[in-house]
């Protein structure tokens, strides 16, 4: 799918007319007569997205350069090891290709893993007891502190002495995943530098299946640097026929890490991909509201989110763009506390409080991007209130969706998607997109997350003007499609809308004719 309309020339319109001319004009005439009562339909009642056109430059850029989407959400962000995190991975991979893995916190969920990533994963070490997940010197702890309300991000830490040769953390790229294991790969590790001690480690890569041979080992890295601060390194793995999982670790197999040692983030970049997207999760905490999310980003040391953003920027390169996707709502219905933005509001579960919390999150994230040298026009925001849970939907969720739309409209580069218009509760139920055969409507199945993420992306990218049936071409079949769906809602591409306003009206006939013969690619 996709979307820059390219004009193939007027000849095709002329030929189209020659081939179908009388039929086209008959249809136009008939449509005009049939359409009259629905001309006045307000377009926004069907539209699943507000401000989509503000994100077009972001998604257009993914076709020519590297861009990053960063998700913040509740339990649905990484639910069951999939969640929005996996759904968005898949949607972005299908549409643009992935240029890198997520920026993964090394000690994810206190060493227990959180299931972030799709087709690759970090693995942590809680079971071995070789590392701690808190207790680092304050200046280092502040950069990814487990004591602030941000989850599931954690560091791994070792105060002093050697962690054994059976160190069990690093990350694995699956063979057949979205990152090509045979391509030239670059491992990025963000670690801590200490003002004392004589710690060291040596990053390495090996095959993730028998015979587990080592592909490459980097230089030994000292963790002493005279001051407490973060640093980052890279390890290059040249292209080669591996056809097996690839594992990156802090040491070669059988070699110790010696503390003091601390690791924040890891990531693998596919070096030859100069365009495409990547998806990382910054916040994924079950049972939490927009207020909790705001408390997390506001209470964290300013350097906390800044380090995350700087490590994203390091890999995407200069001129990069970032889109923060915020998904919340279900738990806001039970929020009792006053909102944390510039307009503190009670009750905490009101739409006004919800909006105030969203604004606080947005402004803090924008500040972090700009503080790390990002251009303010290159940071984008997408607010999606939680999916539909009933039909008609929960009144508070409906109110939050309206609030989210207003916040998005008041935010530079802001857009809001209404997930209930992309899939009703009835459709979700029929498609088995709720957990537990619909008994748990607060969480989705893996296919539910995948399907909704794909639909969400489809309504955010630049539409193929004139294409009513979704085949990326503007042909006679589009006139037929407009006619057969006339007067209805068409929230998704390919369902009759040819001009991107989510309703099928006479304007769509005009759009088909005006773009006749075009193809999008
Ligand atoms: Ca078409
Ligand atoms: Ca339309």
PDB file of C-alpha atoms and ligand atoms in Angstrom, residues 464 466-479 481 494 512 518, ligand 1:
ATOM      1  CA  UNK A 464      -4.169   7.745  -2.922  1.00  0.00           C
ATOM      2  CA  UNK A 466      -9.106   8.979  -6.683  1.00  0.00           C
ATOM      3  CA  UNK A 467      -8.602   5.393  -5.538  1.00  0.00           C
ATOM      4  CA  UNK A 468     -11.923   4.262  -4.099  1.00  0.00           C
ATOM      5  CA  UNK A 469     -11.346   0.506  -4.092  1.00  0.00           C
ATOM      6  CA  UNK A 470      -7.887   0.376  -2.576  1.00  0.00           C
ATOM      7  CA  UNK A 471      -5.849  -1.091  -5.443  1.00  0.00           C
ATOM      8  CA  UNK A 472      -3.595   1.973  -5.649  1.00  0.00           C
ATOM      9  CA  UNK A 473      -4.805   2.766  -9.151  1.00  0.00           C
ATOM     10  CA  UNK A 474      -7.538   5.063 -10.398  1.00  0.00           C
ATOM     11  CA  UNK A 475      -9.630   3.230 -12.931  1.00  0.00           C
ATOM     12  CA  UNK A 476     -13.171   2.577 -13.986  1.00  0.00           C
ATOM     13  CA  UNK A 477     -13.592   0.172 -11.055  1.00  0.00           C
ATOM     14  CA  UNK A 478     -13.279   3.163  -8.741  1.00  0.00           C
ATOM     15  CA  UNK A 479     -16.349   4.775 -10.249  1.00  0.00           C
ATOM     16  CA  UNK A 481     -16.960   1.426  -6.080  1.00  0.00           C
ATOM     17  CA  UNK A 494     -10.641   0.895  -0.296  1.00  0.00           C
ATOM     18  CA  UNK A 512     -11.927   9.753  -9.461  1.00  0.00           C
ATOM     19  CA  UNK A 518      -3.085   7.696 -11.902  1.00  0.00           C
TER      20      UNK A 518
HETATM   21 CA1  LIG B   1      -8.632   1.817  -7.595  1.00  0.00          CA
END
